[in-house]
Amino acid sequence: MKRPLRIWLAGAVLALGAATGLWAGAGKAAAEAERVANWREDLHALVAGLAAPGMTVYLRRGLITRGQKDFSKLYPAATFHPALETLESDLPRLTDAEIVLRFRQLVASGHVAHNGIDVPAGPDFRRLPVVFHWYADGLAVDAATADYSPARRGRVVTIGGRTPERLLAELAPFLAYENDAWLRFRAAEALREEETLRQLGLVDNAGQVTLTIEKPGQGTYPVKVAFAAPGQPFPLVPFTAPGFAAAINIPTPLFLSRPLERFYWAEYLPEKNTVYVQYAQCAENPQQPFDAFTTEVLALVDAHPVCRVILDLRGNGGGDSRVINPLRRGLESRRKKLGPVAVLIGPATFSSGVDNAIDLWRGLDAKLVGEPTGGSPRAYGEVMTFTLPHSGLIVSYTTKLEGPGLDLLTPSLEPDVRVPYTFEDARAGRDPLLERALALER
């Protein structure tokens, strides 16, 4: 018996819907299988790039390894292979962002501070619109957008209910570092990243992170912070930026008195008969060639009575270690006139900044004043990169063990005169490193 047309049509619609659902499900399954396969290929490419055997000769860099220098020593098979196998088996259940974090963890396990994974230009992890800084006496909020001004200039008691010290231990596996100073420096940035904070279970159901803030006279109180949109610029007033101290009616320390993009600058302090040089980046400033700057500094030395020279490298994150050589040689030729020489160092002194501090320390018989450096004196350097084929992630690795500090066995370059820079110093506009350096005598 023939079915009525409306019944036949209803059945056809249902059958078509079921087929469409099956096609959609099959399409999703195929897309997911392709996603996992792509990440698996990227994982194999990551390992192949790091473990690549052989050497390459470059005109400027000399002889360097094709892959990571001392790969088998830094990534021993007994621990690296199990971690690799676990990550590969976990790929199907991880989100893309979680996979990036696990890739970072794998690279960080070598404990080489220059090694890492960068997300290419484009959509990135969302970040909290605040800036943390780890001072000698704890974590603080250096900067925040206007919406979160109650957190600005406050000490961080907890993030998501956990203390900064506890979070530091939980973050450590995901960060590449060679000493405690650089771990804290890197952790201050990692604590802004959404996926890192989610990995640690610090994001609530509303997608916010609760900071417990402490300020003198105000006690402790919570501040709920939401993430800024990916790539969204937001206006910040860094606690360490020129003009900040004046804005809150505290003295502006000398080292914060000039724009950070100046790279290097110098000033004669007549009340102390001191030449102060800030060398913030190992690079040529396009607005002032370093040879011209060297002439300016040596003119200050030659034209004034000089009781001491202070070279401030506490914020120098590296670059080309050769840039400073003309100034170093010029000062060495005037060594008898200079009086005591101090080199200021700290957790942000890294890479070529550490190399330069060592050269100045030895060549000028200088005193190192400040805190242990974030960079190691025995550092892996000559950074090279390669790009993973599907994700476009950029892998940084190192091809030489080099530098003037190879004979130094400490994880950080240690100061001769240890002077911590605390959050209380920053809130009061004090610079204890400069104060101590100005007190040096022959």
Short mmCIF file of C-alpha atoms in Angstrom, two decimals:
data_model
loop_
_atom_site.label_atom_id
_atom_site.label_comp_id
_atom_site.label_asym_id
_atom_site.label_seq_id
_atom_site.Cartn_x
_atom_site.Cartn_y
_atom_site.Cartn_z
CA MET A 1 0.00 0.00 0.00
CA LYS A 2 1.34 3.41 -0.90
CA ARG A 3 2.02 5.87 1.95
CA PRO A 4 0.44 9.37 1.81
CA LEU A 5 2.71 11.99 0.26
CA ARG A 6 3.01 14.02 3.50
CA ILE A 7 4.20 10.96 5.39
CA TRP A 8 6.75 10.19 2.68
CA LEU A 9 8.00 13.79 2.74
CA ALA A 10 8.30 13.78 6.54
CA GLY A 11 10.33 10.59 6.38
CA ALA A 12 12.57 12.03 3.68
CA VAL A 13 13.20 15.15 5.75
CA LEU A 14 14.10 13.06 8.78
CA ALA A 15 16.40 10.88 6.71
CA LEU A 16 18.05 13.95 5.16
CA GLY A 17 18.50 15.48 8.63
CA ALA A 18 20.08 12.32 9.92
CA ALA A 19 22.40 12.16 6.92
CA THR A 20 23.34 15.81 7.36
CA GLY A 21 24.11 15.17 11.02
CA LEU A 22 26.25 12.22 10.09
CA TRP A 23 28.09 14.28 7.46
CA ALA A 24 28.63 17.08 9.98
CA GLY A 25 29.85 14.62 12.58
CA ALA A 26 32.16 12.97 10.08
CA GLY A 27 33.46 16.40 9.06
CA LYS A 28 34.17 17.35 12.66
CA ALA A 29 35.89 14.03 13.30
CA ALA A 30 38.04 14.46 10.20
CA ALA A 31 38.97 18.01 11.19
CA GLU A 32 39.88 16.87 14.70
CA ALA A 33 41.97 13.99 13.35
CA GLU A 34 43.79 16.44 11.08
CA ARG A 35 44.37 18.84 14.00
CA VAL A 36 45.94 16.10 16.11
CA ALA A 37 48.00 14.83 13.17
CA ASN A 38 49.33 18.34 12.54
CA TRP A 39 50.33 18.79 16.18
CA ARG A 40 52.01 15.36 16.13
CA GLU A 41 54.05 16.41 13.09
CA ASP A 42 54.96 19.68 14.83
CA LEU A 43 56.06 17.74 17.91
CA HIS A 44 58.32 15.51 15.83
CA ALA A 45 59.70 18.60 14.04
CA LEU A 46 60.40 20.24 17.40
CA VAL A 47 62.45 17.28 18.60
CA ALA A 48 64.22 16.86 15.27
CA GLY A 49 65.22 20.52 15.23
CA LEU A 50 66.56 20.51 18.77
CA ALA A 51 68.40 17.20 18.37
CA ALA A 52 69.81 17.90 14.88
CA PRO A 53 73.39 16.55 14.66
CA GLY A 54 76.38 18.22 13.04
CA MET A 55 77.97 21.67 12.87
CA THR A 56 77.65 24.74 10.68
CA VAL A 57 80.20 27.46 9.97
CA TYR A 58 79.00 31.08 9.85
CA LEU A 59 81.16 34.04 8.91
CA ARG A 60 80.30 36.04 12.04
CA ARG A 61 79.20 33.35 14.47
CA GLY A 62 81.94 30.86 13.69
CA LEU A 63 81.37 27.17 14.30
CA ILE A 64 77.97 26.41 15.85
CA THR A 65 75.87 23.29 16.29
CA ARG A 66 72.97 22.60 13.91
CA GLY A 67 70.73 21.74 16.84
CA GLN A 68 70.85 22.49 20.54
CA LYS A 69 74.38 22.51 21.98
CA ASP A 70 74.81 19.60 24.42
CA PHE A 71 71.31 18.32 23.59
CA SER A 72 71.74 14.89 25.18
CA LYS A 73 73.17 16.47 28.35
CA LEU A 74 70.45 19.10 28.71
CA TYR A 75 67.59 16.82 27.64
CA PRO A 76 68.64 13.37 28.97
CA ALA A 77 66.82 10.46 27.36
CA ALA A 78 65.74 9.00 30.71
CA THR A 79 63.43 11.95 31.37
CA PHE A 80 62.96 13.55 27.94
CA HIS A 81 61.63 10.51 26.09
CA PRO A 82 58.92 9.64 28.66
CA ALA A 83 57.78 13.28 28.69
CA LEU A 84 57.68 13.27 24.90
CA GLU A 85 55.66 10.05 24.76
CA THR A 86 53.20 11.32 27.37
CA LEU A 87 52.67 14.57 25.48
CA GLU A 88 52.11 12.75 22.19
CA SER A 89 49.49 10.47 23.74
CA ASP A 90 47.79 13.47 25.39
CA LEU A 91 47.41 15.49 22.16
CA PRO A 92 43.82 14.40 21.33
CA ARG A 93 42.45 15.64 24.66
CA LEU A 94 44.34 18.96 24.81
CA THR A 95 43.25 22.29 23.39
CA ASP A 96 45.62 24.12 21.07
CA ALA A 97 46.57 26.57 23.83
CA GLU A 98 47.24 23.71 26.26
CA ILE A 99 49.45 22.05 23.65
CA VAL A 100 51.49 25.24 23.28
CA LEU A 101 52.02 25.27 27.05
CA ARG A 102 53.11 21.63 27.01
CA PHE A 103 55.53 22.35 24.14
CA ARG A 104 56.95 25.17 26.24
CA GLN A 105 57.27 22.81 29.20
CA LEU A 106 59.19 20.31 27.07
CA VAL A 107 61.65 22.97 25.86
CA ALA A 108 61.94 24.52 29.34
CA SER A 109 62.98 21.18 30.82
CA GLY A 110 66.51 21.81 29.49
CA HIS A 111 66.87 24.80 31.84
CA VAL A 112 68.48 27.05 29.24
CA ALA A 113 67.18 30.56 29.72
CA HIS A 114 67.46 31.54 26.03
CA ASN A 115 65.45 28.54 24.86
CA GLY A 116 61.75 28.95 24.30
CA ILE A 117 58.70 28.92 22.06
CA ASP A 118 57.09 32.07 20.71
CA VAL A 119 53.61 32.35 19.24
CA PRO A 120 53.80 34.02 15.80
CA ALA A 121 52.15 37.36 15.07
CA GLY A 122 48.38 37.17 15.13
CA PRO A 123 45.93 35.88 17.76
CA ASP A 124 47.75 35.33 21.00
CA PHE A 125 46.92 34.33 24.54
CA ARG A 126 44.80 36.87 26.32
CA ARG A 127 46.50 38.68 29.18
CA LEU A 128 45.47 40.45 32.35
CA PRO A 129 45.65 44.26 31.90
CA VAL A 130 48.05 44.55 34.82
CA VAL A 131 51.85 44.33 35.05
CA PHE A 132 53.51 42.41 37.87
CA HIS A 133 57.07 42.81 39.11
CA TRP A 134 58.93 40.56 41.54
CA TYR A 135 60.87 42.75 43.96
CA ALA A 136 63.30 41.52 46.58
CA ASP A 137 60.50 41.62 49.16
CA GLY A 138 57.71 40.11 47.07
CA LEU A 139 55.37 40.43 44.11
CA ALA A 140 53.65 43.74 43.36
CA VAL A 141 51.46 45.34 40.71
CA ASP A 142 53.60 47.88 38.88
CA ALA A 143 50.91 48.99 36.46
CA ALA A 144 47.25 48.56 35.60
CA THR A 145 44.59 50.08 33.39
CA ALA A 146 42.25 52.66 34.89
CA ASP A 147 39.58 50.00 35.50
CA TYR A 148 41.89 48.26 37.94
CA SER A 149 43.52 51.24 39.61
CA PRO A 150 42.83 49.79 43.11
CA ALA A 151 45.47 47.14 42.30
CA ARG A 152 48.05 49.64 41.06
CA ARG A 153 51.09 50.09 43.34
CA GLY A 154 49.84 47.33 45.63
CA ARG A 155 51.60 44.31 47.05
CA VAL A 156 50.15 40.98 45.84
CA VAL A 157 49.15 38.77 48.78
CA THR A 158 47.42 36.06 46.72
CA ILE A 159 46.33 35.31 43.15
CA GLY A 160 43.26 33.10 42.98
CA GLY A 161 43.71 32.33 46.66
CA ARG A 162 47.33 31.13 46.34
CA THR A 163 50.45 32.92 47.48
CA PRO A 164 53.00 34.12 44.91
CA GLU A 165 55.64 31.77 46.33
CA ARG A 166 53.37 28.75 45.89
CA LEU A 167 52.54 29.83 42.35
CA LEU A 168 56.23 30.26 41.60
CA ALA A 169 56.80 26.55 42.30
CA GLU A 170 53.79 25.59 40.15
CA LEU A 171 54.95 27.80 37.26
CA ALA A 172 58.57 26.64 37.29
CA PRO A 173 58.12 23.61 34.95
CA PHE A 174 56.77 25.87 32.17
CA LEU A 175 59.55 28.50 32.32
CA ALA A 176 63.09 28.37 30.94
CA TYR A 177 65.52 29.64 33.56
CA GLU A 178 68.95 28.95 34.99
CA ASN A 179 68.64 30.64 38.38
CA ASP A 180 66.07 31.87 40.86
CA ALA A 181 66.39 35.51 39.78
CA TRP A 182 65.33 34.76 36.19
CA LEU A 183 62.57 32.39 37.32
CA ARG A 184 60.96 35.22 39.28
CA PHE A 185 61.52 37.70 36.46
CA ARG A 186 59.82 35.36 33.94
CA ALA A 187 57.06 34.34 36.35
CA ALA A 188 55.89 37.95 36.69
CA GLU A 189 54.97 37.92 32.98
CA ALA A 190 53.60 34.37 32.94
CA LEU A 191 51.14 35.27 35.70
CA ARG A 192 49.35 37.53 33.22
CA GLU A 193 48.68 34.84 30.58
CA GLU A 194 45.18 33.39 30.44
CA GLU A 195 46.07 29.82 29.50
CA THR A 196 48.82 29.71 32.12
CA LEU A 197 46.40 30.93 34.76
CA ARG A 198 43.77 28.42 33.60
CA GLN A 199 46.36 25.65 33.71
CA LEU A 200 46.92 26.58 37.37
CA GLY A 201 43.18 26.73 38.08
CA LEU A 202 43.15 30.44 38.96
CA VAL A 203 40.35 31.61 36.63
CA ASP A 204 36.84 31.63 38.12
CA ASN A 205 33.57 30.74 36.36
CA ALA A 206 33.10 34.36 35.31
CA GLY A 207 36.45 34.31 33.51
CA GLN A 208 38.15 36.55 36.07
CA VAL A 209 41.16 36.29 38.36
CA THR A 210 40.96 37.54 41.94
CA LEU A 211 43.98 39.41 43.26
CA THR A 212 44.31 40.06 46.98
CA ILE A 213 46.07 43.41 47.28
CA GLU A 214 47.72 45.05 50.29
CA LYS A 215 48.45 48.75 50.66
CA PRO A 216 49.69 50.70 53.68
CA GLY A 217 46.78 52.14 55.63
CA GLN A 218 44.22 50.25 53.52
CA GLY A 219 44.75 46.68 54.66
CA THR A 220 44.04 43.85 52.22
CA TYR A 221 41.17 43.69 49.75
CA PRO A 222 40.19 41.72 46.61
CA VAL A 223 40.36 43.04 43.06
CA LYS A 224 38.69 40.96 40.33
CA VAL A 225 40.48 41.34 36.99
CA ALA A 226 39.16 40.26 33.57
CA PHE A 227 41.35 39.47 30.57
CA ALA A 228 41.96 42.00 27.82
CA ALA A 229 41.08 40.95 24.26
CA PRO A 230 43.88 39.21 22.31
CA GLY A 231 46.30 41.74 20.89
CA GLN A 232 44.42 44.64 22.42
CA PRO A 233 46.76 47.44 23.49
CA PHE A 234 45.93 48.95 26.83
CA PRO A 235 47.34 52.07 28.46
CA LEU A 236 49.60 51.27 31.39
CA VAL A 237 51.55 53.49 33.74
CA PRO A 238 54.52 51.30 34.75
CA PHE A 239 55.84 51.79 38.26
CA THR A 240 59.30 51.85 36.74
CA ALA A 241 58.55 54.32 33.92
CA PRO A 242 59.90 57.89 33.78
CA GLY A 243 57.35 60.32 35.17
CA PHE A 244 55.57 57.74 37.30
CA ALA A 245 57.19 58.74 40.57
CA ALA A 246 56.42 62.40 40.00
CA ALA A 247 52.79 61.54 39.25
CA ILE A 248 52.34 60.11 42.75
CA ASN A 249 54.45 62.78 44.46
CA ILE A 250 57.52 60.74 45.29
CA PRO A 251 61.11 61.47 44.21
CA THR A 252 62.10 60.17 40.77
CA PRO A 253 65.23 57.99 41.05
CA LEU A 254 67.98 58.91 38.60
CA PHE A 255 67.82 55.57 36.82
CA LEU A 256 64.15 56.20 35.94
CA SER A 257 64.60 59.80 34.83
CA ARG A 258 65.11 59.18 31.11
CA PRO A 259 63.03 57.33 28.49
CA LEU A 260 63.84 53.63 28.43
CA GLU A 261 64.25 53.64 24.65
CA ARG A 262 67.33 55.84 24.97
CA PHE A 263 69.45 52.63 25.28
CA TYR A 264 72.27 54.56 26.95
CA TRP A 265 72.88 57.96 28.51
CA ALA A 266 75.30 59.62 30.93
CA GLU A 267 75.33 62.43 33.47
CA TYR A 268 77.93 64.11 35.67
CA LEU A 269 76.80 64.43 39.30
CA PRO A 270 78.73 67.50 40.56
CA GLU A 271 77.77 67.13 44.23
CA LYS A 272 79.38 63.67 44.21
CA ASN A 273 82.06 64.21 41.53
CA THR A 274 80.65 61.11 39.87
CA VAL A 275 80.07 60.11 36.26
CA TYR A 276 76.90 58.00 36.01
CA VAL A 277 76.33 55.91 32.87
CA GLN A 278 73.14 53.97 32.21
CA TYR A 279 73.66 51.19 29.68
CA ALA A 280 70.20 49.67 29.28
CA GLN A 281 70.57 47.74 26.03
CA CYS A 282 73.49 46.21 24.14
CA ALA A 283 72.58 47.85 20.86
CA GLU A 284 73.25 50.95 18.78
CA ASN A 285 70.72 53.73 19.27
CA PRO A 286 69.84 54.94 15.75
CA GLN A 287 69.58 58.48 17.16
CA GLN A 288 73.05 58.40 18.70
CA PRO A 289 75.82 56.05 17.47
CA PHE A 290 77.71 54.47 20.32
CA ASP A 291 81.03 55.94 19.19
CA ALA A 292 79.53 59.41 19.63
CA PHE A 293 78.19 58.43 23.04
CA THR A 294 81.63 57.14 24.04
CA THR A 295 83.15 60.49 23.09
CA GLU A 296 80.52 62.23 25.24
CA VAL A 297 81.22 60.07 28.30
CA LEU A 298 85.00 60.35 28.06
CA ALA A 299 84.63 64.12 27.69
CA LEU A 300 82.75 64.18 31.00
CA VAL A 301 85.56 62.19 32.62
CA ASP A 302 88.27 64.43 31.16
CA ALA A 303 86.55 67.74 31.92
CA HIS A 304 85.62 67.20 35.58
CA PRO A 305 87.15 66.04 38.84
CA VAL A 306 86.03 62.42 39.09
CA CYS A 307 85.86 60.54 42.38
CA ARG A 308 84.01 57.53 40.98
CA VAL A 309 82.27 56.11 37.92
CA ILE A 310 79.00 54.17 38.07
CA LEU A 311 77.84 51.99 35.17
CA ASP A 312 74.20 50.93 35.56
CA LEU A 313 73.41 47.61 33.86
CA ARG A 314 70.62 46.47 36.17
CA GLY A 315 68.02 46.65 33.35
CA ASN A 316 70.23 45.43 30.50
CA GLY A 317 68.62 42.40 28.87
CA GLY A 318 71.36 41.83 26.31
CA GLY A 319 71.96 42.20 22.59
CA ASP A 320 75.37 42.57 20.97
CA SER A 321 78.09 42.29 23.62
CA ARG A 322 80.61 44.12 21.39
CA VAL A 323 78.79 47.48 21.32
CA ILE A 324 80.21 48.67 24.67
CA ASN A 325 83.83 47.89 23.80
CA PRO A 326 84.88 51.47 22.80
CA LEU A 327 83.63 52.85 26.13
CA ARG A 328 85.23 50.04 28.13
CA ARG A 329 88.59 50.59 26.42
CA GLY A 330 88.35 54.36 26.92
CA LEU A 331 87.67 53.97 30.63
CA GLU A 332 90.43 51.39 31.04
CA SER A 333 92.93 53.86 29.53
CA ARG A 334 91.88 56.39 32.21
CA ARG A 335 91.74 53.91 35.08
CA LYS A 336 94.06 55.87 37.41
CA LYS A 337 91.84 58.96 37.21
CA LEU A 338 88.49 57.28 37.75
CA GLY A 339 88.51 56.40 41.43
CA PRO A 340 86.34 53.45 42.42
CA VAL A 341 84.13 52.02 39.68
CA ALA A 342 80.78 50.39 40.40
CA VAL A 343 78.68 48.24 38.05
CA LEU A 344 75.02 47.98 39.09
CA ILE A 345 73.38 44.61 38.35
CA GLY A 346 70.08 42.90 39.09
CA PRO A 347 67.54 40.23 38.01
CA ALA A 348 66.92 41.94 34.66
CA THR A 349 70.64 41.84 33.76
CA PHE A 350 70.71 39.06 31.20
CA SER A 351 72.66 37.55 28.31
CA SER A 352 75.17 40.05 26.84
CA GLY A 353 74.32 42.37 29.73
CA VAL A 354 75.96 39.81 32.04
CA ASP A 355 78.95 39.43 29.70
CA ASN A 356 79.47 43.20 29.72
CA ALA A 357 79.19 43.34 33.51
CA ILE A 358 81.91 40.68 33.80
CA ASP A 359 84.19 42.51 31.35
CA LEU A 360 83.75 45.82 33.24
CA TRP A 361 84.22 44.10 36.58
CA ARG A 362 87.52 42.59 35.48
CA GLY A 363 88.83 45.26 33.14
CA LEU A 364 88.13 48.18 35.48
CA ASP A 365 88.56 46.33 38.79
CA ALA A 366 84.96 47.37 39.46
CA LYS A 367 82.66 46.45 42.33
CA LEU A 368 79.45 44.70 41.38
CA VAL A 369 76.63 46.30 43.38
CA GLY A 370 73.03 45.11 43.56
CA GLU A 371 71.35 41.72 43.24
CA PRO A 372 72.19 38.41 41.50
CA THR A 373 71.67 38.58 37.74
CA GLY A 374 68.92 36.82 35.82
CA GLY A 375 71.47 35.70 33.27
CA SER A 376 74.09 33.06 34.03
CA PRO A 377 77.83 33.74 33.64
CA ARG A 378 78.16 30.27 32.04
CA ALA A 379 75.44 30.84 29.49
CA TYR A 380 74.38 29.00 26.38
CA GLY A 381 74.20 31.57 23.61
CA GLU A 382 74.31 32.16 19.85
CA VAL A 383 70.54 31.81 19.58
CA MET A 384 69.07 30.27 16.44
CA THR A 385 65.42 29.63 15.54
CA PHE A 386 63.27 27.36 13.43
CA THR A 387 59.53 27.38 12.71
CA LEU A 388 57.18 24.43 13.21
CA PRO A 389 55.40 23.55 9.94
CA HIS A 390 51.73 23.64 10.93
CA SER A 391 51.34 25.88 13.99
CA GLY A 392 54.02 28.36 12.93
CA LEU A 393 55.42 28.32 16.47
CA ILE A 394 58.95 29.74 16.57
CA VAL A 395 61.46 27.66 18.51
CA SER A 396 64.57 29.36 19.94
CA TYR A 397 67.60 27.25 20.85
CA THR A 398 71.27 27.85 21.60
CA THR A 399 74.32 26.67 19.72
CA LYS A 400 77.32 27.63 21.88
CA LEU A 401 78.44 27.68 25.50
CA GLU A 402 80.33 30.94 25.57
CA GLY A 403 81.10 34.24 27.23
CA PRO A 404 83.73 35.71 29.56
CA GLY A 405 82.25 33.97 32.61
CA LEU A 406 82.91 30.35 31.72
CA ASP A 407 85.24 30.08 34.71
CA LEU A 408 82.49 31.27 37.08
CA LEU A 409 80.49 28.37 38.49
CA THR A 410 77.63 30.25 40.16
CA PRO A 411 74.18 30.17 38.47
CA SER A 412 74.02 33.99 38.64
CA LEU A 413 76.69 36.67 38.49
CA GLU A 414 76.85 37.50 42.19
CA PRO A 415 77.35 41.08 43.42
CA ASP A 416 80.37 42.01 45.52
CA VAL A 417 78.08 44.31 47.50
CA ARG A 418 74.58 42.87 47.81
CA VAL A 419 71.88 45.54 47.89
CA PRO A 420 68.25 44.45 47.41
CA TYR A 421 65.79 46.69 45.57
CA THR A 422 62.49 46.30 47.40
CA PHE A 423 58.93 47.30 46.70
CA GLU A 424 59.14 49.61 49.69
CA ASP A 425 62.12 51.31 48.03
CA ALA A 426 60.12 51.74 44.83
CA ARG A 427 57.08 53.11 46.64
CA ALA A 428 59.29 55.64 48.42
CA GLY A 429 61.26 56.65 45.31
CA ARG A 430 64.55 55.40 46.76
CA ASP A 431 67.45 53.86 44.85
CA PRO A 432 69.54 51.93 47.40
CA LEU A 433 71.89 50.57 44.70
CA LEU A 434 72.95 54.05 43.63
CA GLU A 435 73.21 55.20 47.24
CA ARG A 436 75.55 52.33 48.06
CA ALA A 437 77.64 52.88 44.92
CA LEU A 438 78.02 56.58 45.75
CA ALA A 439 79.45 55.60 49.14
CA LEU A 440 82.26 53.52 47.64
CA GLU A 441 85.78 54.67 48.42
CA ARG A 442 89.12 53.54 47.01
#
